[in-house]
Amino acid sequence: MNANLIEIFSSVQGEGRYVGCRQLFVRFEGCNLNCKYCDTENQAGTHPLCRVETFPGSRKFSDVINPLEPTEVAAYINRFLMELPHQAISLTGGEPLLHSPFLQELLPMVNARVMLETNGTLPDRLARIIDMVDIISMDIKLPQATGEEHWEEHRRFLEIARKKDAYVKLVVSGDIHMGDFQRALELVAEADPGILLILQPVTPLNGVKGALPEQMLELQQQALEVLGDVRIIPQTHRMMDQL
Ligand code: SF4
């Protein structure tokens, strides 16, 4: 089982609970959603080559031909880990769970903590690899971002994910629909009111309206009425000009 990857590189985690940690990013091609604010090339079959950093943090890359085998990717990851300690490897995308059969082969060969960055809509695929994952950064996607409802998938996903070190991330735009925001809060609170919720002000792309500072405070206040730990964290890697 091979997979198309976009890139493998070492950088700083810019979002969520582990912001600031040095991580090794493995970015998979393709996504099952099409969010308005997407900042990644999320179409399958558009990357004949994967770029691999030559040394962790060097920002120098060499190209390798897609698709890659799990043993090849494991060799790159383990070489990076030998060269520099990383807090975790981050499986990102796109949507890495689209490649769950690949991950089932890859992850037993990797000697590191594994963080999964996911849109939280593929619970059956998560169930197949949950034992090989340590940290889960799960998005809740509001219907206005994707044009679709994913409440039931999110509910089932969170039920599985919460057995691990999991937190939920919700991207907030300036025109957020409050009914959907409330529904997202209820979904998380019903699963576990102790789960960390990150409110991430959207990086305004593709005409998406940014959220105002006072609006973010109001949303955090509302979320704190039903959840114990609610933090506002933007995409910090963009501020630092990191990858
Ligand atoms: S889930 Fe992530 S990668 Fe997929 S379209 Fe949305 S923002 Fe882009």
CSV table of C-alpha atoms and ligand atoms in Angstrom, one decimal:
chain,number,residue,atom,x,y,z
A,1,MET,CA,0.0,0.0,0.0
A,2,ASN,CA,1.7,3.2,-1.2
A,3,ALA,CA,0.7,6.9,-0.7
A,4,ASN,CA,1.3,10.2,-2.3
A,5,LEU,CA,3.0,12.6,0.2
A,6,ILE,CA,3.5,16.4,-0.3
A,7,GLU,CA,6.4,16.9,2.1
A,8,ILE,CA,8.4,15.7,5.0
A,9,PHE,CA,10.1,18.4,7.1
A,10,SER,CA,11.1,19.5,10.6
A,11,SER,CA,9.5,22.6,12.1
A,12,VAL,CA,7.7,24.2,15.0
A,13,GLN,CA,4.1,23.1,15.7
A,14,GLY,CA,2.2,26.3,15.1
A,15,GLU,CA,-1.3,25.3,16.3
A,16,GLY,CA,-3.1,23.8,19.2
A,17,ARG,CA,-2.0,22.3,22.5
A,18,TYR,CA,1.5,21.6,21.5
A,19,VAL,CA,2.2,25.0,19.9
A,20,GLY,CA,6.0,25.7,20.0
A,21,CYS,CA,7.1,22.0,20.1
A,22,ARG,CA,9.6,20.8,17.6
A,23,GLN,CA,7.8,18.3,15.4
A,24,LEU,CA,8.5,16.3,12.3
A,25,PHE,CA,5.7,16.9,9.7
A,26,VAL,CA,4.6,14.2,7.3
A,27,ARG,CA,2.1,15.8,5.0
A,28,PHE,CA,-0.2,13.6,3.0
A,29,GLU,CA,-1.9,14.5,-0.3
A,30,GLY,CA,-5.7,14.6,-0.7
A,31,CYS,CA,-8.7,15.5,1.5
A,32,ASN,CA,-12.3,14.4,1.7
A,33,LEU,CA,-13.5,18.0,2.4
A,34,ASN,CA,-13.1,21.3,0.7
A,35,CYS,CA,-13.1,24.0,3.3
A,36,LYS,CA,-13.4,27.6,2.2
A,37,TYR,CA,-10.4,28.7,4.3
A,38,CYS,CA,-8.1,25.8,3.2
A,39,ASP,CA,-4.4,26.8,3.0
A,40,THR,CA,-3.2,23.4,1.7
A,41,GLU,CA,-3.3,21.9,-1.8
A,42,ASN,CA,-5.9,19.3,-0.9
A,43,GLN,CA,-6.5,17.6,-4.3
A,44,ALA,CA,-5.5,14.0,-4.8
A,45,GLY,CA,-3.1,13.2,-7.7
A,46,THR,CA,-1.6,16.6,-8.0
A,47,HIS,CA,1.9,15.8,-6.6
A,48,PRO,CA,4.1,13.6,-8.7
A,49,LEU,CA,6.9,14.5,-6.3
A,50,CYS,CA,7.3,14.7,-2.6
A,51,ARG,CA,9.8,17.1,-1.2
A,52,VAL,CA,11.9,15.9,1.7
A,53,GLU,CA,14.1,18.2,3.8
A,54,THR,CA,17.7,17.2,3.5
A,55,PHE,CA,18.5,17.9,7.2
A,56,PRO,CA,16.0,18.8,10.0
A,57,GLY,CA,15.3,22.6,9.8
A,58,SER,CA,17.7,23.2,6.9
A,59,ARG,CA,14.9,24.4,4.6
A,60,LYS,CA,16.7,22.6,1.8
A,61,PHE,CA,14.7,19.9,0.0
A,62,SER,CA,15.2,17.1,-2.4
A,63,ASP,CA,12.4,15.6,-4.5
A,64,VAL,CA,11.4,12.0,-4.4
A,65,ILE,CA,8.9,10.3,-6.7
A,66,ASN,CA,5.4,9.6,-5.5
A,67,PRO,CA,3.8,7.2,-4.5
A,68,LEU,CA,6.0,6.2,-1.6
A,69,GLU,CA,6.1,2.9,0.2
A,70,PRO,CA,5.7,2.8,4.0
A,71,THR,CA,9.3,1.5,4.4
A,72,GLU,CA,10.7,4.5,2.5
A,73,VAL,CA,8.8,7.0,4.6
A,74,ALA,CA,9.8,5.2,7.8
A,75,ALA,CA,13.4,5.4,6.8
A,76,TYR,CA,13.1,9.2,6.2
A,77,ILE,CA,11.4,9.6,9.6
A,78,ASN,CA,13.8,7.5,11.5
A,79,ARG,CA,16.7,9.3,9.9
A,80,PHE,CA,15.3,12.7,11.0
A,81,LEU,CA,14.8,11.4,14.5
A,82,MET,CA,18.4,10.2,14.7
A,83,GLU,CA,19.6,13.6,13.6
A,84,LEU,CA,17.4,15.7,16.0
A,85,PRO,CA,15.1,14.8,18.8
A,86,HIS,CA,11.4,15.8,18.1
A,87,GLN,CA,8.5,16.0,20.5
A,88,ALA,CA,6.4,14.0,18.0
A,89,ILE,CA,5.8,13.3,14.4
A,90,SER,CA,2.8,15.1,13.0
A,91,LEU,CA,0.7,13.3,10.5
A,92,THR,CA,-1.0,16.1,8.6
A,93,GLY,CA,-2.5,16.9,5.2
A,94,GLY,CA,-4.9,17.1,3.6
A,95,GLU,CA,-6.5,14.3,5.6
A,96,PRO,CA,-4.0,11.7,6.7
A,97,LEU,CA,-6.8,9.2,7.6
A,98,LEU,CA,-7.6,8.8,3.9
A,99,HIS,CA,-4.3,6.8,4.0
A,100,SER,CA,-5.2,4.6,7.0
A,101,PRO,CA,-4.0,1.3,5.4
A,102,PHE,CA,-0.6,3.0,4.7
A,103,LEU,CA,-0.5,4.3,8.3
A,104,GLN,CA,-1.2,0.8,9.6
A,105,GLU,CA,2.0,-0.4,7.9
A,106,LEU,CA,4.1,2.8,8.6
A,107,LEU,CA,3.5,3.5,12.3
A,108,PRO,CA,4.8,0.2,13.7
A,109,MET,CA,8.1,1.1,12.0
A,110,VAL,CA,8.4,4.5,13.6
A,111,ASN,CA,10.0,5.0,17.0
A,112,ALA,CA,8.4,8.3,18.1
A,113,ARG,CA,5.2,9.8,19.6
A,114,VAL,CA,2.6,10.2,16.9
A,115,MET,CA,0.3,13.1,16.6
A,116,LEU,CA,-2.6,13.0,14.2
A,117,GLU,CA,-4.0,16.3,12.7
A,118,THR,CA,-7.4,15.4,11.3
A,119,ASN,CA,-10.6,16.9,10.2
A,120,GLY,CA,-12.4,14.5,12.5
A,121,THR,CA,-14.9,13.1,9.9
A,122,LEU,CA,-13.6,9.5,9.4
A,123,PRO,CA,-14.3,7.6,12.6
A,124,ASP,CA,-14.1,4.1,11.1
A,125,ARG,CA,-10.6,4.9,9.8
A,126,LEU,CA,-9.5,6.3,13.1
A,127,ALA,CA,-10.6,3.1,14.9
A,128,ARG,CA,-8.2,1.1,12.7
A,129,ILE,CA,-5.1,3.1,13.9
A,130,ILE,CA,-6.1,4.5,17.3
A,131,ASP,CA,-3.7,2.1,19.1
A,132,MET,CA,-0.8,3.5,17.2
A,133,VAL,CA,-1.5,7.2,17.8
A,134,ASP,CA,-0.6,9.2,21.0
A,135,ILE,CA,-2.0,12.7,20.3
A,136,ILE,CA,-5.1,13.7,18.3
A,137,SER,CA,-5.8,17.2,17.1
A,138,MET,CA,-9.3,16.9,15.9
A,139,ASP,CA,-11.1,19.7,14.0
A,140,ILE,CA,-14.9,20.3,14.2
A,141,LYS,CA,-15.9,21.6,10.8
A,142,LEU,CA,-18.9,23.9,10.8
A,143,PRO,CA,-21.3,23.5,7.8
A,144,GLN,CA,-20.6,27.0,6.7
A,145,ALA,CA,-16.9,26.1,6.1
A,146,THR,CA,-17.5,22.9,4.1
A,147,GLY,CA,-21.0,23.3,2.8
A,148,GLU,CA,-21.9,19.9,4.5
A,149,GLU,CA,-23.0,18.7,7.9
A,150,HIS,CA,-20.6,16.3,9.7
A,151,TRP,CA,-22.1,16.3,13.3
A,152,GLU,CA,-22.7,12.6,13.5
A,153,GLU,CA,-19.2,11.7,12.1
A,154,HIS,CA,-17.7,14.2,14.6
A,155,ARG,CA,-19.6,12.7,17.5
A,156,ARG,CA,-18.5,9.2,16.7
A,157,PHE,CA,-14.9,10.4,16.0
A,158,LEU,CA,-14.6,12.2,19.4
A,159,GLU,CA,-15.9,9.1,21.2
A,160,ILE,CA,-13.0,7.1,19.9
A,161,ALA,CA,-10.4,9.9,20.0
A,162,ARG,CA,-11.0,10.9,23.7
A,163,LYS,CA,-9.3,7.7,24.8
A,164,LYS,CA,-6.0,9.3,23.8
A,165,ASP,CA,-4.4,12.7,24.4
A,166,ALA,CA,-7.1,14.5,22.3
A,167,TYR,CA,-8.2,18.0,21.9
A,168,VAL,CA,-10.7,19.8,19.6
A,169,LYS,CA,-9.9,22.7,17.3
A,170,LEU,CA,-12.6,25.0,15.9
A,171,VAL,CA,-11.7,27.6,13.3
A,172,VAL,CA,-13.6,30.8,13.8
A,173,SER,CA,-14.5,33.2,11.0
A,174,GLY,CA,-16.0,36.6,11.5
A,175,ASP,CA,-19.4,35.5,10.2
A,176,ILE,CA,-19.7,32.3,12.3
A,177,HIS,CA,-23.2,31.0,12.6
A,178,MET,CA,-24.0,31.1,16.3
A,179,GLY,CA,-26.4,28.2,16.1
A,180,ASP,CA,-23.7,25.9,14.7
A,181,PHE,CA,-21.2,27.2,17.2
A,182,GLN,CA,-23.5,26.3,20.1
A,183,ARG,CA,-24.1,22.9,18.5
A,184,ALA,CA,-20.4,22.2,18.3
A,185,LEU,CA,-20.0,23.2,22.0
A,186,GLU,CA,-22.8,20.8,23.0
A,187,LEU,CA,-21.2,18.0,21.0
A,188,VAL,CA,-17.9,18.4,22.8
A,189,ALA,CA,-19.5,18.8,26.2
A,190,GLU,CA,-21.6,15.7,25.8
A,191,ALA,CA,-18.5,13.7,24.9
A,192,ASP,CA,-16.4,15.1,27.8
A,193,PRO,CA,-16.6,18.6,29.3
A,194,GLY,CA,-12.9,18.3,30.3
A,195,ILE,CA,-11.7,18.1,26.7
A,196,LEU,CA,-9.6,21.1,25.6
A,197,LEU,CA,-11.2,23.3,23.0
A,198,ILE,CA,-9.0,25.5,20.9
A,199,LEU,CA,-10.7,28.5,19.2
A,200,GLN,CA,-8.5,29.4,16.3
A,201,PRO,CA,-9.3,32.7,14.6
A,202,VAL,CA,-9.3,32.0,10.9
A,203,THR,CA,-6.4,33.2,8.8
A,204,PRO,CA,-8.5,35.2,6.3
A,205,LEU,CA,-7.9,33.5,2.9
A,206,ASN,CA,-10.1,33.2,-0.2
A,207,GLY,CA,-12.4,36.0,0.9
A,208,VAL,CA,-13.2,34.5,4.3
A,209,LYS,CA,-13.9,37.1,6.9
A,210,GLY,CA,-11.5,37.3,9.9
A,211,ALA,CA,-12.9,37.3,13.5
A,212,LEU,CA,-12.6,40.4,15.6
A,213,PRO,CA,-10.7,40.3,18.9
A,214,GLU,CA,-13.9,41.1,21.0
A,215,GLN,CA,-15.8,38.5,19.1
A,216,MET,CA,-13.2,35.8,20.1
A,217,LEU,CA,-13.5,36.8,23.7
A,218,GLU,CA,-17.3,36.5,23.5
A,219,LEU,CA,-17.1,33.1,22.0
A,220,GLN,CA,-14.6,31.9,24.6
A,221,GLN,CA,-16.9,33.2,27.3
A,222,GLN,CA,-19.8,31.3,25.9
A,223,ALA,CA,-17.7,28.1,25.5
A,224,LEU,CA,-16.5,28.3,29.1
A,225,GLU,CA,-20.0,28.0,30.3
A,226,VAL,CA,-20.0,24.3,29.2
A,227,LEU,CA,-16.3,23.4,28.9
A,228,GLY,CA,-13.5,23.5,31.4
A,229,ASP,CA,-10.6,24.5,29.2
A,230,VAL,CA,-11.1,26.8,26.2
A,231,ARG,CA,-8.1,28.6,24.7
A,232,ILE,CA,-7.8,31.1,21.8
A,233,ILE,CA,-4.7,30.3,19.8
A,234,PRO,CA,-4.1,31.5,16.2
A,235,GLN,CA,-1.8,29.9,13.6
A,236,THR,CA,1.4,31.0,15.2
A,237,HIS,CA,3.7,29.5,12.6
A,238,ARG,CA,2.5,32.2,10.2
A,239,MET,CA,3.6,34.9,12.6
A,240,MET,CA,7.0,33.3,12.9
A,241,ASP,CA,7.3,32.7,9.1
A,242,GLN,CA,7.8,28.9,9.8
A,243,LEU,CA,6.6,26.3,7.4
B,1,SF4,S1,-10.0,19.5,6.1
B,1,SF4,FE1,-8.1,20.7,6.2
B,1,SF4,S2,-7.0,20.0,4.3
B,1,SF4,FE2,-9.1,19.4,4.1
B,1,SF4,S3,-10.1,21.0,2.9
B,1,SF4,FE3,-10.4,21.5,5.1
B,1,SF4,S4,-8.7,22.8,5.7
B,1,SF4,FE4,-8.1,21.8,3.8
